[in-house]
Each structure stands twice: as C-alpha cells, then as structure tokens.
XYZ file of C-alpha atoms in Angstrom:
658
model
C -9.401 -15.943 8.178
C -5.903 -17.531 8.596
C -3.413 -15.092 9.171
C -3.202 -11.167 10.029
C -6.150 -9.325 8.951
C -5.853 -7.331 6.274
C -8.330 -3.943 4.812
C -9.147 -4.329 1.563
C -10.111 -1.507 -0.658
C -14.636 -1.900 -0.764
C -14.580 -1.023 -4.891
C -12.199 -4.197 -5.389
C -13.758 -6.361 -7.636
C -13.338 -9.895 -9.301
C -14.446 -12.001 -11.692
C -14.423 -15.765 -10.829
C -13.741 -18.381 -13.894
C -14.391 -21.752 -13.517
C -14.111 -25.069 -16.308
C -16.627 -27.191 -16.111
C -16.289 -30.629 -17.629
C -19.413 -32.664 -15.986
C -19.040 -32.552 -12.119
C -21.970 -30.330 -11.815
C -22.994 -30.161 -7.764
C -19.319 -29.699 -8.040
C -19.567 -26.373 -9.717
C -23.085 -26.085 -7.551
C -20.704 -26.357 -4.323
C -17.851 -24.381 -5.365
C -20.177 -21.770 -6.052
C -21.975 -21.818 -2.900
C -18.644 -21.569 -1.124
C -18.127 -18.744 -3.647
C -20.896 -17.092 -2.576
C -20.073 -17.372 1.326
C -16.506 -16.893 1.781
C -16.796 -13.780 -0.516
C -17.002 -9.932 0.962
C -16.330 -8.089 -2.240
C -18.282 -7.683 -5.512
C -17.804 -10.056 -7.870
C -19.006 -12.499 -10.863
C -18.726 -15.509 -11.729
C -18.096 -17.198 -15.757
C -18.746 -20.857 -15.397
C -17.838 -22.274 -19.114
C -18.951 -25.807 -19.730
C -16.471 -27.291 -22.117
C -18.936 -29.779 -23.366
C -19.924 -31.875 -20.690
C -20.724 -35.204 -21.795
C -23.613 -35.948 -18.817
C -26.007 -33.082 -19.395
C -24.222 -30.392 -17.002
C -24.359 -27.544 -18.835
C -28.350 -28.316 -18.616
C -28.215 -29.057 -15.130
C -26.168 -25.680 -14.140
C -28.491 -24.160 -16.724
C -31.595 -24.828 -15.079
C -29.815 -24.035 -11.639
C -28.705 -21.112 -11.693
C -31.361 -19.084 -12.609
C -31.392 -17.667 -9.773
C -28.338 -16.094 -9.561
C -27.242 -13.062 -11.356
C -24.023 -13.201 -10.031
C -23.249 -15.973 -12.378
C -22.955 -16.208 -16.437
C -23.182 -19.765 -17.733
C -20.883 -19.631 -21.782
C -21.730 -23.434 -23.121
C -18.713 -24.746 -25.817
C -19.517 -27.222 -28.079
C -16.250 -29.035 -27.616
C -14.470 -30.129 -24.891
C -11.572 -27.109 -25.663
C -9.734 -28.298 -22.401
C -9.228 -26.039 -19.637
C -6.697 -23.446 -20.840
C -8.726 -22.724 -23.883
C -12.039 -22.434 -21.504
C -10.181 -19.923 -19.447
C -8.911 -17.545 -21.637
C -13.302 -17.523 -23.125
C -14.320 -16.599 -20.074
C -11.790 -13.409 -19.021
C -12.952 -12.450 -22.817
C -15.966 -12.158 -20.343
C -14.820 -10.522 -17.838
C -14.878 -6.537 -16.981
C -12.744 -6.715 -14.025
C -9.251 -5.762 -13.837
C -8.833 -8.431 -11.310
C -9.843 -12.048 -12.890
C -9.071 -15.671 -10.473
C -9.285 -18.849 -11.566
C -10.805 -21.706 -9.498
C -11.730 -25.222 -10.552
C -15.017 -26.359 -8.957
C -13.478 -29.229 -6.696
C -11.684 -26.466 -4.312
C -13.651 -25.664 -0.941
C -13.306 -21.803 0.288
C -12.698 -20.680 3.610
C -13.876 -17.478 5.712
C -11.178 -14.901 4.676
C -9.463 -16.822 2.125
C -9.536 -13.850 -0.816
C -8.811 -10.362 1.018
C -5.130 -11.892 2.039
C -4.349 -12.767 -2.247
C -6.072 -8.792 -2.430
C -3.493 -7.232 -0.053
C -0.630 -9.250 -2.259
C -1.745 -7.227 -5.512
C -2.689 -3.894 -3.444
C 0.865 -3.480 -2.260
C 3.483 -5.211 -4.519
C 2.165 -3.365 -8.360
C 4.998 -6.723 -9.428
C 2.814 -9.750 -8.957
C 1.270 -10.324 -11.505
C -0.631 -12.956 -10.132
C -0.944 -14.573 -6.355
C -2.426 -17.769 -5.313
C -3.270 -19.674 -2.096
C -2.223 -22.245 -0.373
C -3.489 -25.636 -1.123
C -4.723 -27.937 1.631
C -6.220 -31.805 1.310
C -9.356 -32.809 2.502
C -7.479 -34.573 5.486
C -6.164 -30.552 6.356
C -2.521 -31.166 5.053
C -0.486 -29.357 3.055
C -1.150 -29.892 -1.079
C 1.112 -27.058 -2.650
C 2.532 -23.874 -1.527
C 3.758 -22.574 -5.126
C 5.686 -25.167 -7.094
C 8.925 -25.742 -8.966
C 10.339 -26.719 -11.999
C 13.222 -28.654 -12.894
C 15.623 -28.415 -15.875
C 14.027 -31.641 -17.024
C 10.565 -29.615 -17.292
C 9.001 -31.991 -15.172
C 7.544 -29.568 -12.145
C 7.006 -30.804 -8.060
C 5.077 -28.769 -5.320
C 7.103 -27.521 -2.948
C 8.336 -29.692 -0.592
C 4.563 -30.947 1.477
C 6.413 -33.713 3.042
C 8.690 -31.807 5.207
C 7.242 -28.060 5.716
C 4.465 -27.494 8.401
C 2.143 -25.129 7.598
C 3.120 -22.980 10.374
C 6.845 -22.715 8.549
C 5.298 -21.270 5.727
C 5.967 -17.643 4.610
C 4.793 -15.636 1.773
C 7.431 -15.505 -1.561
C 7.911 -15.398 -4.750
C 7.460 -19.313 -7.287
C 8.641 -20.511 -9.865
C 4.109 -20.918 -10.738
C 1.471 -21.628 -8.575
C -1.455 -23.990 -9.633
C -4.244 -22.268 -11.756
C -6.687 -24.444 -9.369
C -7.055 -21.378 -7.412
C -4.848 -18.304 -9.237
C -6.181 -14.594 -9.003
C -4.780 -12.120 -11.893
C -4.599 -8.817 -12.811
C -6.060 -9.178 -16.154
C -3.794 -7.097 -18.164
C -1.088 -9.233 -17.025
C -2.621 -12.542 -18.301
C -3.293 -10.608 -21.474
C -0.157 -9.352 -22.194
C 1.661 -12.868 -21.437
C -0.425 -13.990 -23.744
C -3.304 -16.039 -21.765
C -3.446 -19.693 -21.776
C -1.042 -21.437 -24.827
C -3.165 -22.766 -27.537
C -0.283 -25.261 -27.567
C -1.333 -27.655 -24.946
C -3.833 -30.586 -25.210
C -7.153 -30.121 -22.862
C -4.794 -29.761 -19.770
C -1.249 -29.987 -18.097
C 1.092 -27.142 -17.680
C -0.594 -24.697 -19.434
C -0.492 -22.607 -15.538
C 2.970 -23.092 -15.056
C 3.612 -22.153 -19.317
C 2.084 -18.810 -18.198
C 3.610 -17.982 -14.836
C 6.843 -18.244 -17.024
C 5.380 -15.873 -19.743
C 4.117 -13.602 -16.498
C 7.958 -13.781 -15.726
C 8.736 -13.194 -19.260
C 7.181 -9.520 -19.036
C 7.780 -8.744 -15.706
C 5.105 -9.629 -14.095
C 5.503 -11.963 -11.074
C 3.686 -15.197 -8.783
C 3.681 -15.312 -5.278
C 2.105 -17.471 -2.642
C 0.447 -16.246 -0.018
C 0.066 -18.773 2.808
C -2.241 -15.717 5.182
C -4.921 -17.855 2.616
C -5.578 -21.476 2.516
C -7.564 -23.159 0.661
C -9.015 -26.635 0.561
C -8.445 -28.634 -2.983
C -10.152 -32.235 -3.709
C -8.462 -32.883 -6.508
C -11.060 -34.238 -8.164
C -9.918 -35.324 -12.649
C -12.170 -35.943 -15.538
C -9.950 -37.655 -16.790
C -8.817 -41.357 -16.649
C -5.684 -42.507 -15.729
C -4.284 -43.440 -18.999
C -5.825 -40.214 -20.569
C -4.185 -38.493 -18.062
C -0.746 -40.028 -18.587
C -1.225 -39.667 -22.030
C -2.103 -35.950 -22.036
C 0.341 -35.388 -19.195
C 3.438 -37.006 -21.885
C 2.469 -34.676 -24.865
C 1.734 -31.341 -22.976
C 5.447 -31.917 -20.832
C 7.111 -32.132 -24.084
C 5.410 -29.069 -25.802
C 6.825 -27.571 -22.460
C 10.386 -28.209 -23.029
C 10.140 -27.094 -26.613
C 8.036 -23.874 -25.792
C 10.585 -22.555 -22.349
C 13.781 -24.483 -23.682
C 15.951 -20.792 -22.779
C 14.285 -20.918 -19.362
C 14.953 -24.524 -18.398
C 18.568 -24.767 -19.469
C 20.957 -24.482 -16.639
C 18.177 -25.238 -14.032
C 19.067 -28.852 -12.465
C 16.368 -31.330 -12.989
C 13.589 -32.336 -11.915
C 14.331 -36.413 -11.412
C 16.495 -37.711 -8.698
C 16.069 -34.108 -6.330
C 15.407 -36.404 -4.027
C 19.088 -37.952 -3.601
C 20.318 -34.363 -3.827
C 18.116 -32.067 -1.307
C 20.311 -29.169 -2.476
C 18.926 -29.122 -5.328
C 15.616 -28.914 -4.720
C 16.051 -25.437 -2.028
C 17.759 -23.955 -5.009
C 14.854 -24.646 -7.478
C 12.903 -22.834 -4.879
C 15.060 -19.756 -4.506
C 15.844 -19.634 -8.152
C 13.061 -16.705 -9.006
C 14.354 -14.807 -6.275
C 16.763 -11.851 -7.568
C 19.316 -12.718 -4.264
C 19.534 -14.911 -1.653
C 20.716 -13.873 1.997
C 21.121 -15.649 4.813
C 21.331 -13.533 9.034
C 22.584 -15.763 11.508
C 21.779 -14.271 14.933
C 21.458 -15.345 18.823
C 17.682 -15.493 18.777
C 13.867 -14.616 16.696
C 14.293 -10.758 17.472
C 12.205 -9.818 19.686
C 10.944 -6.492 20.004
C 10.329 -6.092 23.115
C 13.475 -6.754 24.645
C 17.246 -5.073 24.355
C 20.539 -7.236 24.071
C 21.035 -5.745 20.807
C 17.356 -7.364 19.301
C 15.787 -4.229 18.020
C 19.458 -3.353 15.675
C 19.054 -7.095 14.441
C 15.622 -6.090 13.788
C 16.485 -2.886 11.887
C 19.308 -4.921 9.806
C 16.968 -7.114 9.193
C 14.497 -5.012 7.526
C 17.383 -3.319 5.678
C 18.087 -6.610 3.854
C 14.487 -7.325 3.259
C 13.376 -3.942 1.748
C 16.725 -4.346 -0.806
C 14.614 -6.042 -2.903
C 10.822 -7.293 -2.592
C 11.471 -10.237 -4.292
C 14.930 -11.027 -2.810
C 14.429 -14.534 -0.565
C 16.072 -13.921 2.965
C 16.713 -16.264 5.293
C 16.996 -16.057 9.361
C 18.346 -18.713 11.251
C 18.568 -18.120 14.816
C 21.037 -20.085 17.200
C 19.147 -20.430 19.921
C 15.534 -21.200 20.401
C 14.034 -18.736 22.514
C 10.639 -17.705 21.929
C 11.085 -18.580 18.397
C 7.479 -19.752 17.756
C 5.888 -16.887 19.392
C 8.117 -14.434 17.557
C 8.933 -16.037 13.940
C 5.783 -15.183 12.555
C 5.731 -11.926 12.305
C 9.057 -12.496 10.392
C 7.337 -14.996 8.198
C 4.397 -12.331 7.248
C 7.506 -10.132 5.472
C 8.412 -12.949 3.625
C 11.059 -13.665 5.232
C 12.135 -17.840 5.568
C 12.967 -18.640 9.585
C 14.775 -21.274 10.540
C 16.192 -22.269 14.154
C 16.923 -25.533 16.321
C 19.917 -26.247 13.670
C 21.902 -29.129 15.562
C 24.343 -29.485 12.791
C 25.501 -26.103 10.578
C 27.910 -27.938 8.675
C 25.444 -30.309 7.282
C 22.697 -27.452 7.014
C 24.863 -25.833 4.666
C 25.345 -28.812 2.428
C 21.792 -28.945 2.136
C 22.098 -25.421 0.408
C 25.018 -25.936 -1.171
C 25.871 -23.520 -3.285
C 22.436 -21.170 -2.626
C 23.196 -17.972 -1.242
C 24.996 -15.082 -2.304
C 25.496 -13.439 0.855
C 26.039 -14.107 4.499
C 25.838 -12.057 7.279
C 26.699 -13.245 10.945
C 25.795 -11.247 14.132
C 28.692 -12.054 17.332
C 31.638 -13.582 18.385
C 29.464 -17.157 18.631
C 27.714 -17.288 16.014
C 30.170 -16.874 13.679
C 32.028 -19.528 15.326
C 29.086 -21.735 15.601
C 26.937 -21.071 12.304
C 28.908 -18.433 9.829
C 32.303 -20.266 9.445
C 31.203 -23.888 8.957
C 27.776 -22.357 6.735
C 30.352 -20.609 4.607
C 32.012 -23.796 3.980
C 29.434 -24.838 1.719
C 28.579 -21.439 -0.011
C 31.867 -20.583 -1.559
C 30.042 -17.731 -3.576
C 28.416 -16.457 -0.792
C 29.920 -12.464 0.269
C 30.266 -13.105 3.823
C 29.885 -10.030 6.249
C 30.666 -9.780 9.714
C 28.265 -7.554 11.825
C 29.635 -7.051 15.272
C 26.867 -5.303 16.678
C 29.651 -4.762 19.543
C 32.983 -5.392 20.359
C 32.708 -8.429 22.644
C 36.752 -8.574 23.955
C 36.621 -5.073 25.122
C 33.853 -6.492 28.726
C 35.890 -8.974 29.942
C 38.899 -6.407 29.332
C 37.140 -3.649 31.252
C 35.920 -5.852 34.158
C 39.917 -7.260 34.026
C 40.821 -3.625 34.071
C 38.881 -3.214 37.184
C 39.047 -6.498 39.095
C 41.555 -6.805 42.605
C 42.077 -10.958 42.834
C 44.039 -12.172 40.804
C 41.968 -15.384 40.003
C 39.391 -13.315 38.301
C 42.159 -11.079 36.428
C 43.059 -13.946 35.364
C 40.089 -14.923 33.849
C 39.126 -11.716 32.573
C 42.166 -11.663 30.686
C 41.643 -16.163 28.762
C 38.270 -14.612 28.098
C 39.164 -11.457 26.536
C 42.085 -12.941 24.294
C 39.289 -16.037 23.698
C 37.257 -13.471 21.891
C 39.437 -11.154 20.608
C 41.235 -13.462 19.237
C 36.797 -14.735 17.399
C 36.914 -11.422 16.469
C 39.888 -11.004 14.329
C 38.754 -14.043 12.606
C 35.504 -13.202 11.883
C 36.778 -9.381 10.659
C 39.372 -11.018 8.205
C 36.903 -13.990 6.743
C 34.366 -11.589 6.148
C 34.407 -9.676 2.772
C 32.722 -6.564 4.500
C 32.539 -5.855 8.273
C 30.022 -3.725 10.009
C 30.368 -2.094 13.397
C 27.801 0.097 15.410
C 30.853 3.176 16.012
C 33.841 4.743 14.387
C 35.452 3.581 17.635
C 34.937 -0.086 17.304
C 34.862 0.335 13.449
C 38.962 1.799 13.846
C 39.835 -1.792 15.755
C 38.349 -3.451 12.574
C 40.015 -1.605 10.170
C 42.981 -2.537 11.792
C 42.824 -6.336 12.112
C 41.222 -6.209 8.578
C 43.513 -3.702 7.232
C 42.423 -4.967 3.598
C 38.669 -5.179 4.164
C 35.367 -2.363 3.967
C 34.113 -1.403 7.255
C 31.173 0.029 7.270
C 29.453 1.549 10.204
C 25.796 1.684 10.752
C 24.653 2.115 14.336
C 20.728 2.053 14.645
C 17.464 3.898 13.416
C 14.700 5.541 15.443
C 11.321 6.859 14.737
C 11.224 10.479 13.476
C 12.194 12.687 15.839
C 9.059 15.582 15.058
C 8.325 17.476 18.459
C 9.422 16.457 22.263
C 7.911 17.759 25.426
C 9.581 20.423 27.257
C 10.392 20.319 31.195
C 5.951 20.617 31.854
C 5.143 17.692 33.670
C 8.768 15.732 33.728
C 10.199 14.594 37.114
C 12.609 12.762 38.628
C 15.652 10.047 37.651
C 14.755 7.387 34.999
C 16.641 4.132 34.741
C 16.424 2.125 31.611
C 17.933 -1.072 30.230
C 16.916 -4.726 30.877
C 17.858 -6.820 33.431
C 17.807 -10.940 31.636
C 16.593 -12.218 35.415
C 20.288 -12.652 36.053
C 22.779 -11.173 38.889
C 25.826 -9.456 37.301
C 24.897 -7.918 33.994
C 25.898 -4.207 33.113
C 22.521 -2.867 33.891
C 22.261 -4.239 36.873
C 26.176 -3.178 38.509
C 25.232 0.242 36.610
C 21.569 0.664 39.007
C 23.499 -0.912 41.712
C 25.649 1.845 41.450
C 23.014 4.982 40.897
C 20.959 4.077 44.276
C 24.339 3.247 46.043
C 26.731 5.947 45.002
C 25.173 8.249 43.343
C 21.392 8.701 44.616
C 22.279 9.842 48.556
C 24.458 12.312 46.961
C 21.496 14.001 44.780
C 18.999 13.403 47.266
C 21.403 15.943 49.501
C 20.559 18.339 46.899
C 17.218 17.677 46.190
C 14.992 16.116 49.288
C 12.461 13.659 47.348
C 14.108 12.749 44.618
C 12.669 10.292 42.773
C 14.029 7.150 40.502
C 11.837 4.928 38.226
C 13.341 1.481 36.622
C 12.350 1.186 33.605
C 13.319 -2.237 31.435
C 12.277 -6.054 31.223
C 12.918 -8.910 33.515
C 14.668 -7.153 36.254
C 16.816 -9.435 38.199
C 16.395 -10.023 42.410
C 18.681 -7.366 43.306
C 16.659 -4.748 41.681
C 13.397 -5.627 42.564
C 14.960 -5.394 46.180
C 15.705 -1.674 45.354
C 11.554 -0.929 45.745
C 10.365 1.855 48.414
C 8.640 4.896 48.529
C 11.688 6.772 46.895
C 12.295 3.860 43.850
C 9.946 2.219 41.304
C 10.933 -1.188 39.361
C 8.839 -0.566 36.329
C 10.234 -3.693 34.447
C 8.639 -4.046 31.014
C 6.616 -1.835 29.258
C 5.230 -2.284 26.131
C 6.946 0.819 24.907
C 9.124 3.268 27.609
C 8.999 6.579 25.261
C 6.530 7.868 27.479
C 8.177 7.159 30.754
C 11.220 8.523 28.859
C 9.335 11.474 27.851
C 7.951 12.196 31.314
C 11.309 12.068 33.858
C 13.914 15.228 34.280
C 17.017 13.477 33.588
C 17.807 9.924 32.567
C 21.023 7.909 34.553
C 23.093 4.900 34.176
C 26.351 4.830 35.367
C 27.788 2.362 32.916
C 31.078 0.665 33.789
C 31.387 -2.179 31.332
C 30.173 -2.487 27.378
C 30.762 -2.281 24.213
C 28.980 -0.481 20.922
C 26.573 1.693 20.860
C 24.149 1.852 23.944
C 20.513 1.732 22.062
C 19.571 3.153 25.455
C 20.911 6.478 25.713
C 19.591 6.126 21.622
C 16.182 6.249 22.899
C 16.721 9.158 25.317
C 17.471 11.169 22.660
C 14.897 10.465 20.498
C 12.669 10.853 23.790
C 13.939 14.490 24.506
C 15.155 13.636 27.688
C 19.346 14.758 29.023
C 21.282 11.755 30.145
C 23.974 11.656 32.474
C 26.572 8.791 31.618
C 30.389 7.551 32.179
C 32.404 6.771 28.952
C 31.750 3.499 28.541
C 28.072 4.698 27.845
C 28.901 7.922 25.385
C 30.994 5.632 23.769
C 29.788 6.104 19.714
C 27.516 8.522 20.708
C 29.018 11.431 18.885
C 28.772 13.915 22.116
C 31.674 16.164 21.202
C 31.662 19.474 23.741
C 28.378 18.340 25.075
C 30.081 15.899 27.052
C 31.058 18.330 29.131
C 27.784 18.295 30.636
C 26.361 14.763 30.440
C 29.429 12.616 30.835
C 31.590 11.889 34.480
C 34.079 8.965 35.341
C 33.426 8.829 39.058
C 30.010 9.105 41.385
C 30.882 12.873 42.563
C 31.602 13.372 38.824
C 27.830 11.685 37.598
C 26.254 13.816 41.289
C 27.500 17.229 39.666
C 26.325 16.463 36.432
C 22.987 15.582 37.690
C 22.784 18.473 39.722
C 23.345 21.049 37.265
C 20.623 19.108 34.898
C 17.928 19.285 37.779
C 18.864 23.144 38.685
C 19.318 24.624 35.452
C 16.575 24.973 33.172
C 17.761 26.899 31.022
C 21.222 24.630 30.192
C 18.402 21.508 30.273
C 16.855 22.776 27.626
C 19.749 23.471 25.208
C 20.605 19.767 26.218
C 17.357 18.499 25.150
C 17.797 20.861 21.776
C 21.512 19.661 21.057
C 20.740 15.899 21.995
C 17.757 16.204 19.221
C 19.810 17.260 16.724
C 22.215 14.581 17.020
C 19.425 11.957 16.950
C 18.297 13.427 13.625
C 21.677 13.234 12.010
C 23.244 10.078 13.746
C 20.723 7.513 14.121
C 17.831 8.738 11.698
C 15.528 5.713 9.772
C 17.227 8.102 7.387
C 21.010 8.224 8.310
C 20.618 3.801 9.127
C 18.769 3.314 5.246
C 22.173 4.865 4.053
C 24.251 3.003 5.640
C 23.153 0.274 4.881
C 23.041 0.625 1.669
C 26.507 1.230 1.377
C 26.813 -2.519 3.481
C 24.374 -4.126 0.647
C 26.266 -2.593 -2.536
C 29.262 -3.316 -1.421
C 27.938 -7.173 -1.327
C 27.477 -6.864 -4.412
C 23.438 -6.578 -4.825
C 21.549 -3.964 -7.408
C 19.646 -1.269 -6.064
C 16.112 -1.769 -4.756
C 13.899 -1.014 -8.550
C 12.274 2.175 -8.804
C 8.190 1.715 -8.055
C 8.562 -1.479 -6.053
C-alpha cells in the first residue's frame, strides 16, 4: 500500500462497473487483480458493448463461478459513457467505481480513496494516481484549457513523491470512485458524446456545477496500460467530434481559462489551470519544513500552516522552505494534508514568474525570508494580499547583546546588526497588507512603524489542558529548550547561567537538588554539565511527561524576542517556572510575575526557593498559570486569532459541514 495506513469502515461496499469491447483476457486479468487486492465487500457489473470478437460469450463461460460478477450484454456498441450509465443502474451500493479492463490494481489501492470520501462529504469522486507499465507517472488529475483541450498534470516535471491530494478539474474514469447519488445528480455520463473521449471530463464539470468536487489521492496508485479498442484514425475522428460537443456544452466554464494549446511556452498558465479549482491559493514562506520534534519556532509555524489548511478543505496551500533542512523527511506529513511543499528555489523571482498571478495570499515569516523570497516573489503576484508574520522581532536580540556587551568592537557589531534587522522588519511590515505578531508588546512596535496596517496577535496553541498533576511525584528543577548543537545560543547561555550562578545558591538551601536539562541537540558546553545531580537528557519525543515530573522550571533568559513557547508548554503541563523579564514577555502573567520573574541571579534564587519550599504557594501559582494558558494560549484562542488574520486577507469563512 502506498502512503499512510487508513482505517476504513468494514461495512463499506462498492459496485465496480467495467465496460468491455473486446479484450476478454484483459477483463479476466482485471477481475483477478480486483479479487486479490480488494478487501471491502464488492460486486462487479461487466457491460459488454457488443464485442465483435466473441468476448461476451467467452466471458459468460468463464464467469459462471464468480457470484460477485454480473455480465450485462448489449446488442450494439453504445460506447463507454452509455455502457457505464447502464452498469450503474445495476448497482445497489452508494459507492460505484468505474474501472477500465486495462487497469492493474495493487495492494491497498482502494482504502485511501474510501478514506477521502469518509472524511470529505463535499467530494463526489476521487481517483488514484495512474502509473504506466514502466512505473512512471501517467496521470495525477488533469487540467482543462479554455480551448477545451485537456492535459494530464505535468507528468514530465513532477516526481511521484512530490504529489499531494488535491481537488482537480477532472480525473480519468479509467479508475474513478464516485458516490452514486452524485453521479445521478450530475445526470450520469452525457449521451451527447460518441463512443469515447470527453465523457469523464464533462462529468467532472457537471459534478462541480452541483457542488461536488473531484479529488486525486496519491496514496492510491494503480497501473494503466492504456489499451485502446479504436484504431488511430477512428480515435482521432471521435476525439475531434467529442471535443466540439464538449466546447459547446461547457462554454460558460471554459470562458476565461487560458488555452491548453501553447501552454509549454507559458508555464504559468499550466499552474494556474492546476490550481483553478481551488477556492483560494496561499503561499507560505519560512526557513524550513516544520519539524515537529524541534523548537526554534517550528511548532508555531506548523500551527499557522494548519490554520491556513483548515481555512477551506479545497484551498490550495503551497509551503516554500527557504532551506532544505530535513525537507524530504518532513514534507510527506504536509503533503498528506494536501499541502504542496517546495524547497531548493535558487531564483525566487524567476520561480514567482513561473506562477505569475497565481496566489491570493503570500505569507512571509521572519525578516530574512521576506528579503530573500517574499518580496522578490511578490513582484509577480500584484493581486496577492501580503502578510508578514513576525514570529519575533529579530532586531531585539542584537539590541539586547549591545546593551550587555562591554567590548567596543562587539558593541559596534551588535549595533550594526540591530539596525540592519530593524530596517528589514520595518520594510516587511510596511510591505505587508496585514501584520502578525506573537505578543501585544511586539504588536505595539509593529503598529508604530506601519500605523495604517492591521496588526494582529496570534501566539501559539497548546493541547487542551484538562488535568495536570499536583505536587505528588514531582521533584527537582527542569530546564527545557533546544540548543541547535552550537555554542552561544540563548538557551545555552541560559542553562550555563542557571548552573553557574543560580544552582549553587539553591543547593545551599536545598542540598542534593537535581536538575534535568531537556532539549534537542545539546551543545558541547551543555553536554559537559552532566554530573551526579545534573542530567542532560537531550531530545525527547514528548516533553510533557518530563515537565509533569519536575517541581520548578528555571530558564534565566537574557536574550530573545517574542513569546518563548517553552513557558507556554510549561503552563500546559502545570509546571510553575522562574525566568527573567525577557523570558516572561507576552505571557500575560500580571501580578503573578512577582512570584516568577527575577532580573538577577539572587532574585531568581529567591523565587525558586519560595516555590520549592512553600507547597501552598506552588499550588496557587500552578492553578493561575493553567488558567492563563486556557485563556490566552488555547487552541480556541489561537483559532480565533487566525480567523481574524484570514478574514483580513479577504478569504470567506470555512463553509459549514466540510
């Protein structure tokens, strides 16, 4: 089976409809493949459309022991569409699958298609990816040009692993799973067409006219040998005739579309046609494909990405990673949700021209991505609403270093860096039509440099806080934060200050006090801290159990901007924390700050000592932090904030029921 495993209700049943005109051996091979690789209850209706070579008699003789197969014999060749219509009338299941005899199935091919229909009530039909006998991509949905000619989606340039589930103009009925009621609502295959060609294209547009979408699901892959029963001259004649019928029937739909002919010289037309069925097209640009097991802002980027994906189930979201860091490893999870994932773009401006006029919204995260990709790409997208999502104000970090540095050369270097980043961030907020920050404090600065722009605050969602463990079973201190494996990071500086300046004073009052350091990629200096009372755990799959076992979380942060997600995670785990004013920014602590925030090592020691020694204070602080988390950092609060951002971009609310 291709793709992730999916659960399918055992009661699902499918009727397969297969039209034959000769080629009895292909029919039998396909039936054998169907029996071998189909795990849900099914029956088959084989419609023989007046085969001239005795195929009907041959099939009837061989199908006597196949109770699941019904053979319907026609007196004249009515063609594919009419034959399918008659076959569907024999169906007694809600789901019908049109299947060409020259399709070879494989293990697990059907389950992903059923899963799409189970979770997407607006999808009327769904198709697998069609592969050629050589295993190369043959079709992953097709586009329809304004001239009425169609083309399978860019099989020459697309790699199989780059495909993602999406709504399409149409998908070949060589293998197409469809809801029977949607098929009947669309009027079935139109009788206006002769024998073959364009019936499935017309059907997809009629489905769309009635609110039913057609999807392609790359987790399902079948082989199509492209056997045909018509000679080349006859095939060309039929195609020309049916093309004329299609243009007349679907003239209103074709109007305004770019033509298929000449598309090779204008690649932006093909991508426009590919994404035309989507209600909107959004481009997000950030450092790397989000890595669920890392910090560095990745969890929030993932949450923002999820909000854009959830804005509309058929919307097209493209995620462009500026750097290839673990992209091939992490991209499949996004593609499974219907996200197009792109990286390795060496010339962003040229890439934007290849998609000229495509995007409705462009979102750039962080100032360097705005400069390198967001602004150059936006030159070819004048129609797009531009969003700058700050994640943090980067100029504040060198500014903080400038304020604490004593060496004149260092101060000069930090001053230059702060000025450079401040200029970039000012340009980004004035470039944007909508600005997004993670804290009210940073939103105030953004509003001061872009006073005529809406500036929204959307921080970070935590999992629902239901119950958190109390004091029982908790002991010691925790430090939680990623280190990137390199020296000089804010988290490395913080844990070194904790061990060097805070822990000794605490151990005088609490002998034997243990510290657990949790976080990915500890640097050499952090690894060197290991000892009898200091455990350097490194990366853990889920930090929540570790946070739920400590008594106090201590992070003496001196450098940083934005909201530090480690403290939001600490709140959600019911773990009181002690930090500096830099660490506490944006956490809505209010009067609670007097128990949790200290500027000097001595003040941090006092705050930690009170939480270690006073059980009542600890419990009160825990209860208030949990309530702050529920009010300001819940999924509901984040969804509400992102809904405002998406509305500012002019996108309609998510349709009800999908």
